[in-house]
Coordinates of C-alpha atoms in Angstrom, one line a residue:
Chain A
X1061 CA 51.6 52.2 66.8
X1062 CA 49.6 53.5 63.7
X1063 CA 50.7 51.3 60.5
X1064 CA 51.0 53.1 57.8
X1065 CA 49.3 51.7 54.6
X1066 CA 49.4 53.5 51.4
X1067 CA 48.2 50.6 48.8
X1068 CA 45.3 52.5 47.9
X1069 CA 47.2 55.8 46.9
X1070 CA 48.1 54.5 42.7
X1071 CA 44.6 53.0 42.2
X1072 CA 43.3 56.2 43.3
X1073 CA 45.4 58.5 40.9
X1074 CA 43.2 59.2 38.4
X1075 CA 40.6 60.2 41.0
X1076 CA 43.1 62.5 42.6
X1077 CA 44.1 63.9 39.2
X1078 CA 40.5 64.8 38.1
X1079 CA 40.3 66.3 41.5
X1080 CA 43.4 68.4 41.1
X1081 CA 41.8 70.0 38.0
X1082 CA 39.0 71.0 39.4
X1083 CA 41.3 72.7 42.0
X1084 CA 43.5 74.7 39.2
X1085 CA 40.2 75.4 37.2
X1086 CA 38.8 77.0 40.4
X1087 CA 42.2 78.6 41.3
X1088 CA 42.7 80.3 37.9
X1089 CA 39.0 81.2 37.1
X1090 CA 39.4 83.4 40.4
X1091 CA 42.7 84.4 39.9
X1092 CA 42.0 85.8 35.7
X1093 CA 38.4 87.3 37.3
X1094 CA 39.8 88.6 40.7
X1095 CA 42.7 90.4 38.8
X1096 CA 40.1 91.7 36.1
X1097 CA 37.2 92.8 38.0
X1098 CA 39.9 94.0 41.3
X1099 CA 41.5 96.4 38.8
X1100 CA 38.2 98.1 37.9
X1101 CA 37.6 97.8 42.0
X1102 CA 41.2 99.5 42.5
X1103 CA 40.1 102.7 39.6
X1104 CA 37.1 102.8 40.9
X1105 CA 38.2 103.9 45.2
X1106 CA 41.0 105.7 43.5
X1107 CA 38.9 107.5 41.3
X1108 CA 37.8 111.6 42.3
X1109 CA 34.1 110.3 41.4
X1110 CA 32.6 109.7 44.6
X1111 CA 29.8 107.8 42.9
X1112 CA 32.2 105.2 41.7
X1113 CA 34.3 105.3 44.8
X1114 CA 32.0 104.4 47.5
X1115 CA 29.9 101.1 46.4
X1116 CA 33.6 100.0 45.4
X1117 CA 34.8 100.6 49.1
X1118 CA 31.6 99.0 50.1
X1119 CA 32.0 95.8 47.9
X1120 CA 36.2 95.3 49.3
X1121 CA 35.3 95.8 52.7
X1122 CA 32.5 93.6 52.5
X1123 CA 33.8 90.9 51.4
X1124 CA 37.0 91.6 53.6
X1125 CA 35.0 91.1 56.7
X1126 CA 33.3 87.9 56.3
X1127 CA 34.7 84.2 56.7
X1128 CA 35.6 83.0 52.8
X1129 CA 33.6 79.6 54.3
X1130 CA 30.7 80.8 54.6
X1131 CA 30.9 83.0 51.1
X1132 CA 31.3 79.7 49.3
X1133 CA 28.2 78.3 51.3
X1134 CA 25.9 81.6 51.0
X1135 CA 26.4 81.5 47.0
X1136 CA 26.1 77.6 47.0
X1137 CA 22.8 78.2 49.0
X1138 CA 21.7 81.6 47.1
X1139 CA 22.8 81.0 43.7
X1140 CA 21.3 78.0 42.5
X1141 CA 17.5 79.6 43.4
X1142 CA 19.0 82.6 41.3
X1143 CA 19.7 80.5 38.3
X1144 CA 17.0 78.4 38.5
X1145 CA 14.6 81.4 38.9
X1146 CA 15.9 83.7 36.2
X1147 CA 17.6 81.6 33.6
X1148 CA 16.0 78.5 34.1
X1149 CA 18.7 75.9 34.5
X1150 CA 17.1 72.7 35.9
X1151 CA 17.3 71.7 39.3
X1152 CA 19.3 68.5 38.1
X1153 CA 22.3 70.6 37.0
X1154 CA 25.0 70.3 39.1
X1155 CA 25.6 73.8 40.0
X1156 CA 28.9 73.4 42.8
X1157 CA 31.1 74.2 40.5
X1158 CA 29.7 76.9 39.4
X1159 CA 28.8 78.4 42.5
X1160 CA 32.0 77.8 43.8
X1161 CA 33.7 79.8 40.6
X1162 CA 31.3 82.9 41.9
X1163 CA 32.3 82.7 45.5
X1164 CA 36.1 82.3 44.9
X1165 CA 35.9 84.6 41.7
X1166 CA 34.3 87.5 43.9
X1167 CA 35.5 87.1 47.2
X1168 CA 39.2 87.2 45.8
X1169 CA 38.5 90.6 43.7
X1170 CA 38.3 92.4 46.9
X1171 CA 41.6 91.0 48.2
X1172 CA 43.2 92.0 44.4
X1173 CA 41.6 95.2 44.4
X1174 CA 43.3 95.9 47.4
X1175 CA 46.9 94.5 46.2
X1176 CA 46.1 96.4 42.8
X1177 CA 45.4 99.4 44.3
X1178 CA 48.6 99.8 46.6
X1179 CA 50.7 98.8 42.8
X1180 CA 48.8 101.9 41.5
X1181 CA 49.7 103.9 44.7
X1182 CA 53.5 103.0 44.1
X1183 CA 53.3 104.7 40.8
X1184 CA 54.9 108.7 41.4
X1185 CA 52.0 111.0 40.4
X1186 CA 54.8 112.3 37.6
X1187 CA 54.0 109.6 35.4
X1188 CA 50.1 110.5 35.8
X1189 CA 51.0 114.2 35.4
X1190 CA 53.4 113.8 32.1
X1191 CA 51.1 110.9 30.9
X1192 CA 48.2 113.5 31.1
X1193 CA 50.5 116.4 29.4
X1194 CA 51.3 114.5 26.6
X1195 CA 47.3 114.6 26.1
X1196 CA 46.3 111.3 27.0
X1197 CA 43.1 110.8 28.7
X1198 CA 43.0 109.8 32.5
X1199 CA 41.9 106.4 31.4
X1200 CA 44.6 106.0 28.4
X1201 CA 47.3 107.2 30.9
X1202 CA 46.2 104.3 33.3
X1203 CA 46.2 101.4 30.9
X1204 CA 49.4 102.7 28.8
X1205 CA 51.3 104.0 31.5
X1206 CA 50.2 103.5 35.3
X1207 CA 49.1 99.9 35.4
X1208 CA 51.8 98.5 33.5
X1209 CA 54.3 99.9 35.7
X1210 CA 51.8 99.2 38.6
X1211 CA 51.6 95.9 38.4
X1212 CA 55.1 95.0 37.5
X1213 CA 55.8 96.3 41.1
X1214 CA 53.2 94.0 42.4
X1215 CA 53.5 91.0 40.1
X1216 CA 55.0 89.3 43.5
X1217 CA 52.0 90.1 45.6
X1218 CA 49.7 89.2 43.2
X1219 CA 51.3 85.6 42.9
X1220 CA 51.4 84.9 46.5
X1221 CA 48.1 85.6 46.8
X1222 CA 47.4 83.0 43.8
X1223 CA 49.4 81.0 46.0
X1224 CA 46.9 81.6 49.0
X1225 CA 44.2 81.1 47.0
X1226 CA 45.4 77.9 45.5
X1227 CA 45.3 76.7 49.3
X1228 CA 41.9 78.2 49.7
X1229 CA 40.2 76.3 47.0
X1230 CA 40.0 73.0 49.9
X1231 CA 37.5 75.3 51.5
X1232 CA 34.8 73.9 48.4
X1233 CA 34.4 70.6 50.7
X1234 CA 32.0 72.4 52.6
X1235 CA 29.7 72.2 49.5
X1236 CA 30.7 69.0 48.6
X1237 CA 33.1 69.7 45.5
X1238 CA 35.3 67.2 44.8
X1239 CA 38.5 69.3 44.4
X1240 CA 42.0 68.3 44.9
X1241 CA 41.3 67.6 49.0
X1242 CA 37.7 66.8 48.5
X1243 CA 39.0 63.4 46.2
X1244 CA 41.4 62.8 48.6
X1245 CA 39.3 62.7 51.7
X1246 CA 36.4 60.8 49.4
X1247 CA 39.0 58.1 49.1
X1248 CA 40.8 57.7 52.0
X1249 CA 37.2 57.9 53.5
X1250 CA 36.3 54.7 51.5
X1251 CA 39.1 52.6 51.7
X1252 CA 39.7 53.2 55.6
X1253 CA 43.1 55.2 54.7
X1254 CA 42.1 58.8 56.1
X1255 CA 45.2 59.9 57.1
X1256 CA 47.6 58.1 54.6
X1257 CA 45.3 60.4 51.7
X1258 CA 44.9 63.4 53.6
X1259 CA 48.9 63.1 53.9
X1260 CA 49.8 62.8 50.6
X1261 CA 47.1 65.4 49.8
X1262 CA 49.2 67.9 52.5
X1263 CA 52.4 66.9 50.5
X1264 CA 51.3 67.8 47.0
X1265 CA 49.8 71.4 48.2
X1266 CA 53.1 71.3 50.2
X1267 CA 55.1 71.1 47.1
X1268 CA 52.6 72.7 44.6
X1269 CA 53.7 75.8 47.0
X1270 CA 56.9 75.7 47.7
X1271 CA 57.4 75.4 43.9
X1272 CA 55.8 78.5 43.3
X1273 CA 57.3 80.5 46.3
X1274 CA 60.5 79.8 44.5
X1275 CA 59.3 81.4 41.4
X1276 CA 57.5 84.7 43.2
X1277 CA 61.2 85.0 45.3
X1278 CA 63.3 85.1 41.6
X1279 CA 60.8 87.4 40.1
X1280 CA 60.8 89.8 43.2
X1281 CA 64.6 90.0 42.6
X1282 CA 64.1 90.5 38.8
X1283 CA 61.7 93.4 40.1
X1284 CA 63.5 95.1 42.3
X1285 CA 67.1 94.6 40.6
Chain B
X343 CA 49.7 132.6 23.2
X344 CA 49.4 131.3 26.7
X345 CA 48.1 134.7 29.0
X346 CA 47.2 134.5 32.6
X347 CA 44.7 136.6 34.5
X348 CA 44.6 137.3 37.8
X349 CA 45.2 134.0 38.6
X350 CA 44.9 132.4 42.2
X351 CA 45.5 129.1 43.5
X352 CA 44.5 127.7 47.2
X353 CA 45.6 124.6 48.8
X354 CA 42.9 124.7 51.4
X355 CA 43.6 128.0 52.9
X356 CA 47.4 128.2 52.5
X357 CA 47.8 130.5 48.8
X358 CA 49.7 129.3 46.7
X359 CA 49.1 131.9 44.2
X360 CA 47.9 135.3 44.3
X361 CA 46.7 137.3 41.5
X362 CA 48.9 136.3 38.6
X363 CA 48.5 138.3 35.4
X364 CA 51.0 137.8 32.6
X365 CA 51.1 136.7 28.8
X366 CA 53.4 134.7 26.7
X367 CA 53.8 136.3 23.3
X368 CA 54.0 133.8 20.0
X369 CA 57.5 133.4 19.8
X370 CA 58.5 134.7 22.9
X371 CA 60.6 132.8 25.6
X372 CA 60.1 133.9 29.1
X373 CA 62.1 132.7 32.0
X374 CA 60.0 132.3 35.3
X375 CA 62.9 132.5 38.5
X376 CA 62.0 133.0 42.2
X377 CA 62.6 131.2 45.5
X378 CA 61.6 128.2 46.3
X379 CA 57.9 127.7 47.2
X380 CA 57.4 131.0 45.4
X381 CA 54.5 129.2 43.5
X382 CA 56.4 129.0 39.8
X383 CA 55.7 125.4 39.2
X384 CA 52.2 125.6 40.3
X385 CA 52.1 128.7 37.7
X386 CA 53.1 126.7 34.7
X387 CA 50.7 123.7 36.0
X388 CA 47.9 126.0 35.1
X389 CA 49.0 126.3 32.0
X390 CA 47.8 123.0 30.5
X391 CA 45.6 122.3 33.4
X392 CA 47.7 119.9 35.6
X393 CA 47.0 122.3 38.5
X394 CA 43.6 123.8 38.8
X395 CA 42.7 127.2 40.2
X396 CA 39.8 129.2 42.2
X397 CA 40.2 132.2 40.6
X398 CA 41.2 133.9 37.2
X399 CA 41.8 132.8 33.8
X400 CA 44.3 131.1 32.2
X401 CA 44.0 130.9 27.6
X402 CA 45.9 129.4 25.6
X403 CA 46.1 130.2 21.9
X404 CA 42.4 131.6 22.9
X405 CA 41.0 128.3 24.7
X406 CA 40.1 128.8 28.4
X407 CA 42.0 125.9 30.5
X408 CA 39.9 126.6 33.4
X409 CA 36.7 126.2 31.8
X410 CA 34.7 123.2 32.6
X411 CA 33.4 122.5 29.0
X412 CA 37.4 122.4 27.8
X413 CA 38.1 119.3 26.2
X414 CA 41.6 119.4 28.6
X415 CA 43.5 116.3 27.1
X416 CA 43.0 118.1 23.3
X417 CA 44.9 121.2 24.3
X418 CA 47.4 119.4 26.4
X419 CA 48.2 117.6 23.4
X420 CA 49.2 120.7 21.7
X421 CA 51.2 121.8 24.8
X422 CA 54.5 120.0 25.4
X423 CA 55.8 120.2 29.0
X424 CA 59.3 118.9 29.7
X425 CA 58.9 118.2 34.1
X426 CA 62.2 118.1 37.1
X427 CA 62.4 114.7 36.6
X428 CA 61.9 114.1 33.0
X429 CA 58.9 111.6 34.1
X430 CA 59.8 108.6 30.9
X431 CA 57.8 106.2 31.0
X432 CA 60.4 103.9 32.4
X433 CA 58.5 100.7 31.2
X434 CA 58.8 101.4 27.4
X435 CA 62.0 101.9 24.9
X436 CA 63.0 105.3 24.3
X437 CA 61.4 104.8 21.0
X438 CA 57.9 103.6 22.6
X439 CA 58.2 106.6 24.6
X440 CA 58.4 108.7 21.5
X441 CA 55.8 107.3 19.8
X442 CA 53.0 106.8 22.7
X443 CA 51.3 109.7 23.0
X444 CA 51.4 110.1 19.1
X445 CA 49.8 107.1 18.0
X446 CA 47.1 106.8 21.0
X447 CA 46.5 110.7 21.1
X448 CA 47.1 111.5 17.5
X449 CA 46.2 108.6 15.8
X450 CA 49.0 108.1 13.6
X451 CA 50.4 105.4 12.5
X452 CA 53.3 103.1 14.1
X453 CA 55.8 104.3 11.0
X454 CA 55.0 107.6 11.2
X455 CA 55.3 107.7 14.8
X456 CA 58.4 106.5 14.5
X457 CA 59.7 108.0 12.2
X458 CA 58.6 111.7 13.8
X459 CA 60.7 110.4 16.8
X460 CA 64.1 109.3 15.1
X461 CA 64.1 112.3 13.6
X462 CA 63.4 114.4 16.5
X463 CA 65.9 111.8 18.5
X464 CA 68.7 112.9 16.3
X465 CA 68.0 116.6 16.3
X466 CA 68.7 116.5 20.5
X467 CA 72.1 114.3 19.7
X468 CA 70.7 110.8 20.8
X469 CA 69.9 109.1 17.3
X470 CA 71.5 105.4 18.1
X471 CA 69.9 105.1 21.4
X472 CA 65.8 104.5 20.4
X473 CA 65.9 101.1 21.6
X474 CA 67.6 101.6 25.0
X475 CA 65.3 101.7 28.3
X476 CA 65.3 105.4 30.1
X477 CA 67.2 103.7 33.1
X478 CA 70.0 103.1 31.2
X479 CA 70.1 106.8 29.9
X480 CA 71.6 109.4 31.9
X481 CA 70.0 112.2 33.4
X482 CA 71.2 114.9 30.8
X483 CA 69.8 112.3 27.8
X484 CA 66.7 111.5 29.9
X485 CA 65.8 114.7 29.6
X486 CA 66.4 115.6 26.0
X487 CA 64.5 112.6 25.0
X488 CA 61.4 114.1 27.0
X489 CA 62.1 117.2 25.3
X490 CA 61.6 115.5 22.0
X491 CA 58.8 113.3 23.1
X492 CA 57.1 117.0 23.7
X493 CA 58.5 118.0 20.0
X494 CA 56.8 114.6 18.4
X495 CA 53.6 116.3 19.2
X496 CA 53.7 119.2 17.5
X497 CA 53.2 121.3 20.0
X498 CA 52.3 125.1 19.7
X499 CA 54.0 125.8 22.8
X500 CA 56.2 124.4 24.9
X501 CA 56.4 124.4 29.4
X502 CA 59.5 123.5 31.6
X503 CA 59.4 123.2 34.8
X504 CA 62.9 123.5 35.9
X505 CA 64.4 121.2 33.5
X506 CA 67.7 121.1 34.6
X507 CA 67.7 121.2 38.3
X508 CA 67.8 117.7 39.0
X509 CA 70.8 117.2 36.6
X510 CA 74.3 116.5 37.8
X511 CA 76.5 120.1 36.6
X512 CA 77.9 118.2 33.8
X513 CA 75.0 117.4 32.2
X514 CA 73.1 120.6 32.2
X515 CA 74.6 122.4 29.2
X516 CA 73.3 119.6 26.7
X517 CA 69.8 120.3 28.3
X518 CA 70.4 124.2 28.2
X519 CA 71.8 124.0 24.4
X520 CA 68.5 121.7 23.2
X521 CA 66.2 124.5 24.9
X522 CA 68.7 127.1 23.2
X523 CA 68.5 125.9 19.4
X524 CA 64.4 125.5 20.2
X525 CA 64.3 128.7 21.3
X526 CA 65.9 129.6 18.3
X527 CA 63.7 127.9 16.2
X528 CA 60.7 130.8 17.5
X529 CA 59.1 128.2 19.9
X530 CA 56.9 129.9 22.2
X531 CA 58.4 128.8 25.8
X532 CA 57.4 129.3 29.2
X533 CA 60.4 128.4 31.4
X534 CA 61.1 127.8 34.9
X535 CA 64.5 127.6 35.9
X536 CA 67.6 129.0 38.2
X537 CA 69.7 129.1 34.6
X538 CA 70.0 132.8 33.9
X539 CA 72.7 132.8 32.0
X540 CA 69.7 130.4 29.7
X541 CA 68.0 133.4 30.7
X542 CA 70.6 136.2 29.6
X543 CA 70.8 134.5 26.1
X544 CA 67.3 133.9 25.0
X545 CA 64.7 135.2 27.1
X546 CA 62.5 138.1 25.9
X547 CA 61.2 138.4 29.5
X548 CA 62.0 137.7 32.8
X549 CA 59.1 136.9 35.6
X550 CA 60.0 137.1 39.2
X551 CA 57.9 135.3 41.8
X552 CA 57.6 135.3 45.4
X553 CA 55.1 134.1 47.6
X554 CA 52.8 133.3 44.9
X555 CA 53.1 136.5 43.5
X556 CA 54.9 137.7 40.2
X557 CA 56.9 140.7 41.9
X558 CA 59.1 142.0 38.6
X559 CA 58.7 141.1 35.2
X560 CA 61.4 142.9 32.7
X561 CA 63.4 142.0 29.8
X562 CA 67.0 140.1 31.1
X563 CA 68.6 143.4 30.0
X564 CA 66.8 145.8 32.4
X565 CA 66.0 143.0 35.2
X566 CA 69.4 141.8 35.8
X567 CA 71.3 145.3 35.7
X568 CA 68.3 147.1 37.3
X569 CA 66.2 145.1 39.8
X570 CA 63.6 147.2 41.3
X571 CA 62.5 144.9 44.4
X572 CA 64.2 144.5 47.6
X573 CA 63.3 140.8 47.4
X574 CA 64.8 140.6 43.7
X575 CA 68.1 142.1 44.4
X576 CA 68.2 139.9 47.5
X577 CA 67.3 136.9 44.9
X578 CA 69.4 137.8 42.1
X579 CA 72.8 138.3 44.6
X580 CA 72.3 134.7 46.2
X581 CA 71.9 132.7 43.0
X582 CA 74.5 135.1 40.6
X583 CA 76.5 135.3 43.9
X584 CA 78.6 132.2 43.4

């Protein structure tokens, strides 16, 4: 019978707690960016320009279709030459976390866009049409009267899919990060307490989740009330 | 003011309308009536643009809204056009919704803005309820505050596209009485609706449509005691039948 021993858990708070920022500054760079940039994704396929339209199609299906894994290793692998070639940073940088920001900031646009764009879908074309009679322009009519009403509607999806992403952010191991999962595996690694860290690690995503699941289910009654 | 000519309209092959010439006098009111799917709605759409069409021309106050050079969201600000379902914007105060299109399209200021829409708010009965939420309006004062978010603009001329038919019985009249006092006033009004006694006691002209076409036009006088069509007497005796 396995013994459990979790000794090495307080010594290794402030570890864990400089892990678990890197894990909320990854989670809300890509959430602020993915809700930014998805937006202009979601106008963009929605828009009658097919020049606009179709490399915006392009970009969410793209990134739809490919493993988030292997995104975060492609930009850890592609970007650095990038930097260093055009902007000069020095190899010595340690450019994970930045690379990591990319992938995650990127990759979760096209999942947003797509959230985004259903929101905008929800919005009866009346509001277009008397946004548009009153004179406003097609883009004044979506920023003061489709989108806020678009994402009101989808202010639920688009927190469960921070929620998602907040889980997703453990993927960075694979380039070595040491987020929230990465500290806890570095440490229970060292100190012979795998499973004890990778536990406790489950526990606080566990909670971290089930907290804010609480939150997305009052505000989808608040929505729909 | 607003004149169409030989205006027609596809949705893919299906015609939705077919050679439509008429003109809107300054001052005038005309009623537009005809069976559902007759293409009236469409008809007004063209009027500021919302619906484009193949063929024709549509001017208001001189400016072709067809044209692809029009600056479209300039003359639609001098068009008002009250819709079915009054279409507030249901995120924004009564007040917000009054003052929106003013400030962002017109460029004045919050005060002003707000103080052009008190004023209008009062003159359709609803002073007292600027800071209320449309969903907590009902349908008759929905409406007249989307009449007077039109008014806020200034508009030149105003469109309704069948203002009143989504509104519970009771509720009509202090719709029909709002559009009465306006036309009153010498707005120039295109109207589509099933109202005709609104029609008896304002219009100067009364359009017809069926199957995309515009069948009869008369004043109410003539067109009510003297229908010329089969398909306008057949018209007139379901809806003045009851």
């Amino acid at each position: 019978m396995y013994e459990f021993d979790w000794s090495s858990i307080p010594g290794a708070l402030p570890t864990l707690a400089r892990g678990l920022l890197v894990t909320l500054q990854v989670t809300l760079v890509a959430v602020a960016v993915g809700i930014a940039w998805g937006t202009a994704l979601a106008v963009a396929r929605l828009s009658p320009q097919a020049w606009l339209r179709w490399p915006a199609a392009a970009y969410v299906n793209l990134f739809r279709s490919v493993p988030l894994v292997m995104v975060i290793l492609w930009f850890y692998l592609v970007v650095p030459q990038l930097l260093r070639r055009f902007l000069g940073v020095s190899s010595a940088t340690d450019i994970r976390m930045v690379s990591a920001l990319a992938a995650f900031a990127l990759f979760e646009s096209a999942y947003y866009a797509e959230i985004i764009r259903a929101g905008i879908q929800s919005v009866p074309k009346g509001q277009l049409d008397a946004a548009l009679a009153l004179g406003l322009t097609p883009a004044q009519a979506m920023r003061r009267v489709v989108l806020p009403q678009a994402f009101r509607n989808m202010l639920p999806l688009l927190l469960t899919q921070a929620i998602i992403l907040f889980q997703d952010t453990s993927l960075v191991y694979v380039i070595g990060l040491a987020d929230f999962f990465g500290a806890a595996y570095k440490v229970g690694d060292r100190d012979g307490r795998l499973v004890e860290l990778v536990l406790f690690a489950g526990l606080v995503y566990f909670l971290a989740s089930l907290a804010a699941s609480a939150l997305v289910r009052r505000l989808r009654r608040r929505v729909t009330a | 003011m607003i004149s169409f000519q030989g205006v027609s309209k596809w949705y893919g092959r299906v015609q939705v309308l077919d050679d439509c010439t008429t003109r809107v006098a300054k001052g005038e009111v005309v009623v537009v009536c005809g069976p559902s799917g007759s293409g009236k709605s469409t008809l007004i759409k063209c009027a500021n643009g919302l619906e484009p069409f193949q063929r024709g021309e549509v001017r208001v106050d001189g400016i072709a809204v067809g044209a692809p050079g029009t600056d479209l969201p300039r003359l639609r600000a001098r068009v008002g056009m009250v819709f079915q379902h009054f279409e507030l914007f249901p995120h924004l105060t009564v007040r917000q919704n009054l003052a929106l299109a003013q400030r962002e399209v017109l460029r004045r200021s919050r005060e002003e803005a707000e103080v052009k829409g008190l004023a209008l708010l009062e003159r359709v009965g609803l002073a007292g309820h600027a800071d209320q939420h449309p969903g907590q309006l009902s349908g008759g004062q929905q409406q007249r505050v989307a009449i007077a978010r039109a008014l806020a603009m200034d508009p030149i001329c105003m469109l309704f596209d069948e203002p009143t038919s989504a509104l519970d019985p009771e509720m009509i009249n202090e719709v029909l009485e709002v559009m009465i006092e306006l036309a009153g006033q010498g707005m120039t009004m295109l109207c589509v609706t099933h109202e005709m006694g609104f029609a008896k006691a304002v219009a100067d002209r009364v359009i017809f449509m069926d199957a995309g076409r515009i069948v009869e036009q008369a004043p109410p006088a003539e067109f009510f005691a003297h229908p010329k069509g089969e398909r306008t007497k057949d018209f007139l005796s379901k809806i003045l039948g009851h």
